[in-house]
Tab-separated table of C-alpha atoms in Angstrom:
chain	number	residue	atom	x	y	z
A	1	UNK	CA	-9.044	28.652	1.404
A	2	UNK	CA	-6.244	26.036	2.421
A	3	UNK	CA	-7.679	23.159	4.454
A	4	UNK	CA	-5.718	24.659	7.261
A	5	UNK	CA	-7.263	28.304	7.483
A	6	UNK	CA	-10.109	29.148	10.368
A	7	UNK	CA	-13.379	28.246	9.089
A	8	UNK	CA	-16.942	28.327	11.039
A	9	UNK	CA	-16.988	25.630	13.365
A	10	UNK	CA	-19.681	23.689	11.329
A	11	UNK	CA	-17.848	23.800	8.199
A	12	UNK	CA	-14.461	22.626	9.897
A	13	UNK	CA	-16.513	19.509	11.019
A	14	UNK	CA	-17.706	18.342	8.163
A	15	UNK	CA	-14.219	19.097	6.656
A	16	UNK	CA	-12.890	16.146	8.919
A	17	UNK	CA	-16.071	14.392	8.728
A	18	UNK	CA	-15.763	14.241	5.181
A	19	UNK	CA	-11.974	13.654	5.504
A	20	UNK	CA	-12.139	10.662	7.553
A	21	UNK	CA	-15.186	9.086	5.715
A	22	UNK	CA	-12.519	7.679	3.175
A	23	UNK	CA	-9.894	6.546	5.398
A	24	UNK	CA	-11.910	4.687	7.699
A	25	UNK	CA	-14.409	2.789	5.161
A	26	UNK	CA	-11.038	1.991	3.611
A	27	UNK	CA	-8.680	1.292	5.896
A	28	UNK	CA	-10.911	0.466	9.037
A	29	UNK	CA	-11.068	1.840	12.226
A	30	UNK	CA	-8.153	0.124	14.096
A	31	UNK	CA	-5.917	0.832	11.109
A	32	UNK	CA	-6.560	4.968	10.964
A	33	UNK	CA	-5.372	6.800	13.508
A	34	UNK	CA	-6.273	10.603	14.684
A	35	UNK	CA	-3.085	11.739	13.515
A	36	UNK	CA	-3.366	10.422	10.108
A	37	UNK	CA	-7.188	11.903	9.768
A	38	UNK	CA	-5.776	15.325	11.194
A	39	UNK	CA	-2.653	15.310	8.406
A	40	UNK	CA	-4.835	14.560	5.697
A	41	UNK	CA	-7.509	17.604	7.120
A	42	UNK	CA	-4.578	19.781	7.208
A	43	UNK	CA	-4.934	20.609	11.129
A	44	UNK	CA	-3.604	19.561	14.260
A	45	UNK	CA	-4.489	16.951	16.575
A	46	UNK	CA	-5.955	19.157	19.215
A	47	UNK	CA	-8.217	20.969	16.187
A	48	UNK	CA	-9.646	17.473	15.514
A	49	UNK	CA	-10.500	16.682	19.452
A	50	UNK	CA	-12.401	19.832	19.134
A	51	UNK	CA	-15.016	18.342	16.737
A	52	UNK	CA	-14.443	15.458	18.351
A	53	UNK	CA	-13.855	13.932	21.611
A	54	UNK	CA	-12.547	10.501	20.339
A	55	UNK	CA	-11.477	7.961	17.439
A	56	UNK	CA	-14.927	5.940	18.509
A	57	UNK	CA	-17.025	9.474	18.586
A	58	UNK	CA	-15.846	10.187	14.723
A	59	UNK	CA	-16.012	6.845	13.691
A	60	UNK	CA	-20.213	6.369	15.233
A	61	UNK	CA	-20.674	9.669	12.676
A	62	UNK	CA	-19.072	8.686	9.834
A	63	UNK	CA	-21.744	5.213	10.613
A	64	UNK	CA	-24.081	7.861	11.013
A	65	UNK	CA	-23.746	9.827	7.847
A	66	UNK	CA	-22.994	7.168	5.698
A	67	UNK	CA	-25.773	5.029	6.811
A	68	UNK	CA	-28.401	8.199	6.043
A	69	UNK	CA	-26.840	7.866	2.286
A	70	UNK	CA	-28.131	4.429	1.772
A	71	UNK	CA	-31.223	5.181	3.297
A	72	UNK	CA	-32.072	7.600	1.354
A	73	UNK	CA	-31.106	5.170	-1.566
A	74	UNK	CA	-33.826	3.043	-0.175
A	75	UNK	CA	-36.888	5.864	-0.566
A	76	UNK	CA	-35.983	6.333	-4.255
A	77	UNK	CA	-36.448	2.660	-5.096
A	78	UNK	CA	-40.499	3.913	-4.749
A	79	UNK	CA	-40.059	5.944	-7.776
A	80	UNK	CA	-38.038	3.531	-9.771
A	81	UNK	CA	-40.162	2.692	-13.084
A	82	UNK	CA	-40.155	-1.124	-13.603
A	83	UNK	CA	-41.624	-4.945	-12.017
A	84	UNK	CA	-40.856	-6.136	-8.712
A	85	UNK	CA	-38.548	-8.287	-10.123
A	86	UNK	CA	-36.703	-5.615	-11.939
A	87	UNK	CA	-37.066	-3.314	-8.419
A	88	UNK	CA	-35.108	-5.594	-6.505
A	89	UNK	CA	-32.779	-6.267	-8.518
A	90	UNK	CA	-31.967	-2.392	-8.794
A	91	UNK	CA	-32.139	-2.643	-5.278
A	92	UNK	CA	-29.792	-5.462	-4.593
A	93	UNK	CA	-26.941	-3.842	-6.993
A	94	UNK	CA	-27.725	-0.090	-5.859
A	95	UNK	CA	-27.052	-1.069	-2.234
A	96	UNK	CA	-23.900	-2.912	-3.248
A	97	UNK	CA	-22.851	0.241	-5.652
A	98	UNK	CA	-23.414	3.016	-2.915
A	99	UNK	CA	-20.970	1.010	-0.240
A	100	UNK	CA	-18.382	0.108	-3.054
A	101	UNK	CA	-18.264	3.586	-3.968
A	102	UNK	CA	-18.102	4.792	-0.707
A	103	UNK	CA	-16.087	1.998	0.044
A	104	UNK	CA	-18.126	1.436	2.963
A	105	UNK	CA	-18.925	-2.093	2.792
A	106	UNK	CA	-17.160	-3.048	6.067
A	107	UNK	CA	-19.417	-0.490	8.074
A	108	UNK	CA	-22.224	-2.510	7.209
A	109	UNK	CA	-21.494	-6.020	6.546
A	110	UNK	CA	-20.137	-6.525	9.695
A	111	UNK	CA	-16.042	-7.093	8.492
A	112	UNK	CA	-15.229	-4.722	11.456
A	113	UNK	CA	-15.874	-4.734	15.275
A	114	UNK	CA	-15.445	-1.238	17.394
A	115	UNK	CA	-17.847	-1.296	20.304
A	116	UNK	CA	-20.921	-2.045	21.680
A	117	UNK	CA	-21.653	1.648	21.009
A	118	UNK	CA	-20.399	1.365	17.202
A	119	UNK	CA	-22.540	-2.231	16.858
A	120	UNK	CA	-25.717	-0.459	18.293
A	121	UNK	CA	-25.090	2.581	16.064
A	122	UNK	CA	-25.034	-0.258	12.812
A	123	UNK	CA	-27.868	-1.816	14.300
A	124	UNK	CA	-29.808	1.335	14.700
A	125	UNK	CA	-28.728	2.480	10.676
A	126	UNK	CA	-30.089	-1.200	9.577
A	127	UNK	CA	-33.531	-0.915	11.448
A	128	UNK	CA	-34.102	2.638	10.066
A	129	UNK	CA	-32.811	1.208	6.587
A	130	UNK	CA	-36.002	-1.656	6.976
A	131	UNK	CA	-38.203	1.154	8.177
A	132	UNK	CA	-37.604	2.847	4.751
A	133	UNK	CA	-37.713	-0.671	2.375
A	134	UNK	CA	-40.678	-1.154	4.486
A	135	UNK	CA	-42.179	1.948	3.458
A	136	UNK	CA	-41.827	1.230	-0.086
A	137	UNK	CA	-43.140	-2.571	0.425
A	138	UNK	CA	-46.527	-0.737	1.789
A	139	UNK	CA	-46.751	1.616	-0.752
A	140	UNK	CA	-47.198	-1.937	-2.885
A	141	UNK	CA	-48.172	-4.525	-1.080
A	142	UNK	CA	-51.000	-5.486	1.220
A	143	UNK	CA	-49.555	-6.467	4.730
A	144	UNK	CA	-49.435	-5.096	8.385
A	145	UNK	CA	-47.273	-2.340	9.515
A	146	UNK	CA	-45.494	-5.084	11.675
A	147	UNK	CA	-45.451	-7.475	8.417
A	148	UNK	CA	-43.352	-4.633	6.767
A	149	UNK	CA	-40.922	-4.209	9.450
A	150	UNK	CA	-39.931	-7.817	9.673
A	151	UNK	CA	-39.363	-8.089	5.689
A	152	UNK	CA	-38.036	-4.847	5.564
A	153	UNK	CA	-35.269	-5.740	8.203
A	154	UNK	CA	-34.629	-9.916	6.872
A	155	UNK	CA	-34.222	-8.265	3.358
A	156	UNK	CA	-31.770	-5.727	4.852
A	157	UNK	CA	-29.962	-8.981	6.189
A	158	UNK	CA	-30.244	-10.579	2.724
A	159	UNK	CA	-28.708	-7.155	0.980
A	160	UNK	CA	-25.723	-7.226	2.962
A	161	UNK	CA	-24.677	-10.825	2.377
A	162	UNK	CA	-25.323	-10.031	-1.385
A	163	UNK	CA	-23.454	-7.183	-1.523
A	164	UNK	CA	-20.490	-9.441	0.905
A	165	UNK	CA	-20.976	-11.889	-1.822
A	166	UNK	CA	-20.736	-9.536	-4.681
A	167	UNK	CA	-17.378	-7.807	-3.207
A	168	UNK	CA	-15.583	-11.278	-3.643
A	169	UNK	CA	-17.046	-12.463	-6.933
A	170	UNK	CA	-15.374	-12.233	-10.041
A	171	UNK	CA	-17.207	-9.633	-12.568
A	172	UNK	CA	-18.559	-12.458	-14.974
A	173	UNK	CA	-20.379	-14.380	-11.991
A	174	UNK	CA	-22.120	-10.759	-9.933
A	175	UNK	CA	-24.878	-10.929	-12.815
A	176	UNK	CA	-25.776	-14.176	-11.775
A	177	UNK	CA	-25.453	-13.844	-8.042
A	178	UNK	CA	-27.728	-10.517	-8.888
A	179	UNK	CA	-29.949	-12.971	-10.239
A	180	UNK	CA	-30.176	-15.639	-8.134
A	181	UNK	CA	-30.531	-13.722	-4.740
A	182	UNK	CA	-33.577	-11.480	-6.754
A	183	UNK	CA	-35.761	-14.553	-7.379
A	184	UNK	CA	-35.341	-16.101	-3.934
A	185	UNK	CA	-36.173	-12.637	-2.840
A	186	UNK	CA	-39.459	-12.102	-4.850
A	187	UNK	CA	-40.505	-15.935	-5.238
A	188	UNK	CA	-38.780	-17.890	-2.196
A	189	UNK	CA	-37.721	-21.251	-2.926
A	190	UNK	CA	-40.464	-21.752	-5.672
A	191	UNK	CA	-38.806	-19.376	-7.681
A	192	UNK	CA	-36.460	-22.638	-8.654
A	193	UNK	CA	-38.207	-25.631	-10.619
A	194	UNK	CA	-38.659	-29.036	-7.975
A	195	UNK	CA	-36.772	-31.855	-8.920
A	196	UNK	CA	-38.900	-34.831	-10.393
A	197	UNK	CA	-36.743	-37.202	-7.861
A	198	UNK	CA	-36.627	-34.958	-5.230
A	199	UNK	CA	-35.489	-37.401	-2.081
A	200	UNK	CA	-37.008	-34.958	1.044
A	201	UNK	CA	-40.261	-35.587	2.710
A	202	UNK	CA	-43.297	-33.729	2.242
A	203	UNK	CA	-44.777	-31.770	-0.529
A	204	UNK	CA	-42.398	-29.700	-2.782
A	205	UNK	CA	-44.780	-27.236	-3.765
A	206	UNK	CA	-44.260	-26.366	-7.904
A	207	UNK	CA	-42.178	-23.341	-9.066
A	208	UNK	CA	-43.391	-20.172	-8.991
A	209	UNK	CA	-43.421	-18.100	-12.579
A	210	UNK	CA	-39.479	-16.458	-12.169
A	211	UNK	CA	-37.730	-17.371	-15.158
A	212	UNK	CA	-35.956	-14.191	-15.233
A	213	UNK	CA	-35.663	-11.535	-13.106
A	214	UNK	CA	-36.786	-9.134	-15.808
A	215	UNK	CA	-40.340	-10.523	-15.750
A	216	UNK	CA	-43.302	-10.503	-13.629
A	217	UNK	CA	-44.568	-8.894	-11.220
């Protein structure tokens, strides 16, 4: 069947859905027009506004759908096999893989502003994305329901500046951004040895045991 032939209404939307997923994680919303999503589905205009009332009404689904993709990426980091070192890590790079591959790293790392409607939609996607690493951080650690939530959503925050961070490094240095990021993750700031001059005030409390992000716990 040619894109163009009648198909059941749910399987012509997620035709276009599916069709405009590409162009607008990589050419942005302002850039894509409903004409260029409607060539590339093989229908007309007025076929598309059927599915679809607007540009901003496709665009908050392909958010939506997307953003259930890397939440479901989340939940499997409770089966992966390996330390908590080694878990975030895998987390780190498998958020940065899924919205490189989908190229959808300016849905989510804020490089693109729609709307209020599209910002609450991204909001909304981020919170449930905490609700699910929070799920996984109970399922290993001993803290409140509330606890959870709040590291679930600050490491959400500190996933997409990696992944920002990874998308403009060259290859040779995204190992050691990888790194670095997993041990302030797991350990804080005593995951990194105090200086024996240090010149602040205070206490600097000794270094945690994070040599490596491929050991401990």
């Amino acid at each position: 069947m040619s894109p163009s032939a009648r198909m059941p209404r749910d399987q012509r939307r997620t035709q276009l859905l599916e069709t405009a997923i590409p162009m607008f994680t990589q050419n942005g919303f302002h850039a894509t027009s409903m004409d260029d999503i409607a060539t590339a589905a093989g229908v007309t205009k007025p076929v598309l506004y059927q599915h679809f009332a607007s540009k901003e009404d496709l665009y908050d689904e392909v958010v939506k759908v997307t953003g259930q993709r890397l939440i479901e990426g989340i939940a499997e980091l409770a089966d992966f096999e390996g330390t908590t070192l080694e878990r975030v890590r895998a987390g780190l790079g498998g958020f940065y893989q899924l919205v490189t591959e989908q190229s959808a790293l300016r849905l989510f790392t804020g490089h693109e502003q729609v709307s209020e409607q599209i910002s609450a939609r991204v909001s909304g996607v981020l919170d449930e994305m905490a609700v699910s690493l929070a799920t996984v951080l109970l399922a290993a650690r001993s803290m409140t329901d509330e606890q959870a939530r709040v590291i679930g959503r600050a490491m959400i925050s500190l996933t997409q500046s990696t992944a920002a961070m990874l998308d403009g490094a060259a290859e040779p240095d995204r190992g050691q951004i990888l790194d670095t990021v997993t041990v302030l993750a797991v350990h804080g700031l005593t995951g990194f040895e105090p200086r024996p001059d240090a010149s602040v005030a205070g206490t600097v409390s000794p270094a945690a045991d994070a040599s490596h992000p491929g050991t401990g716990r």
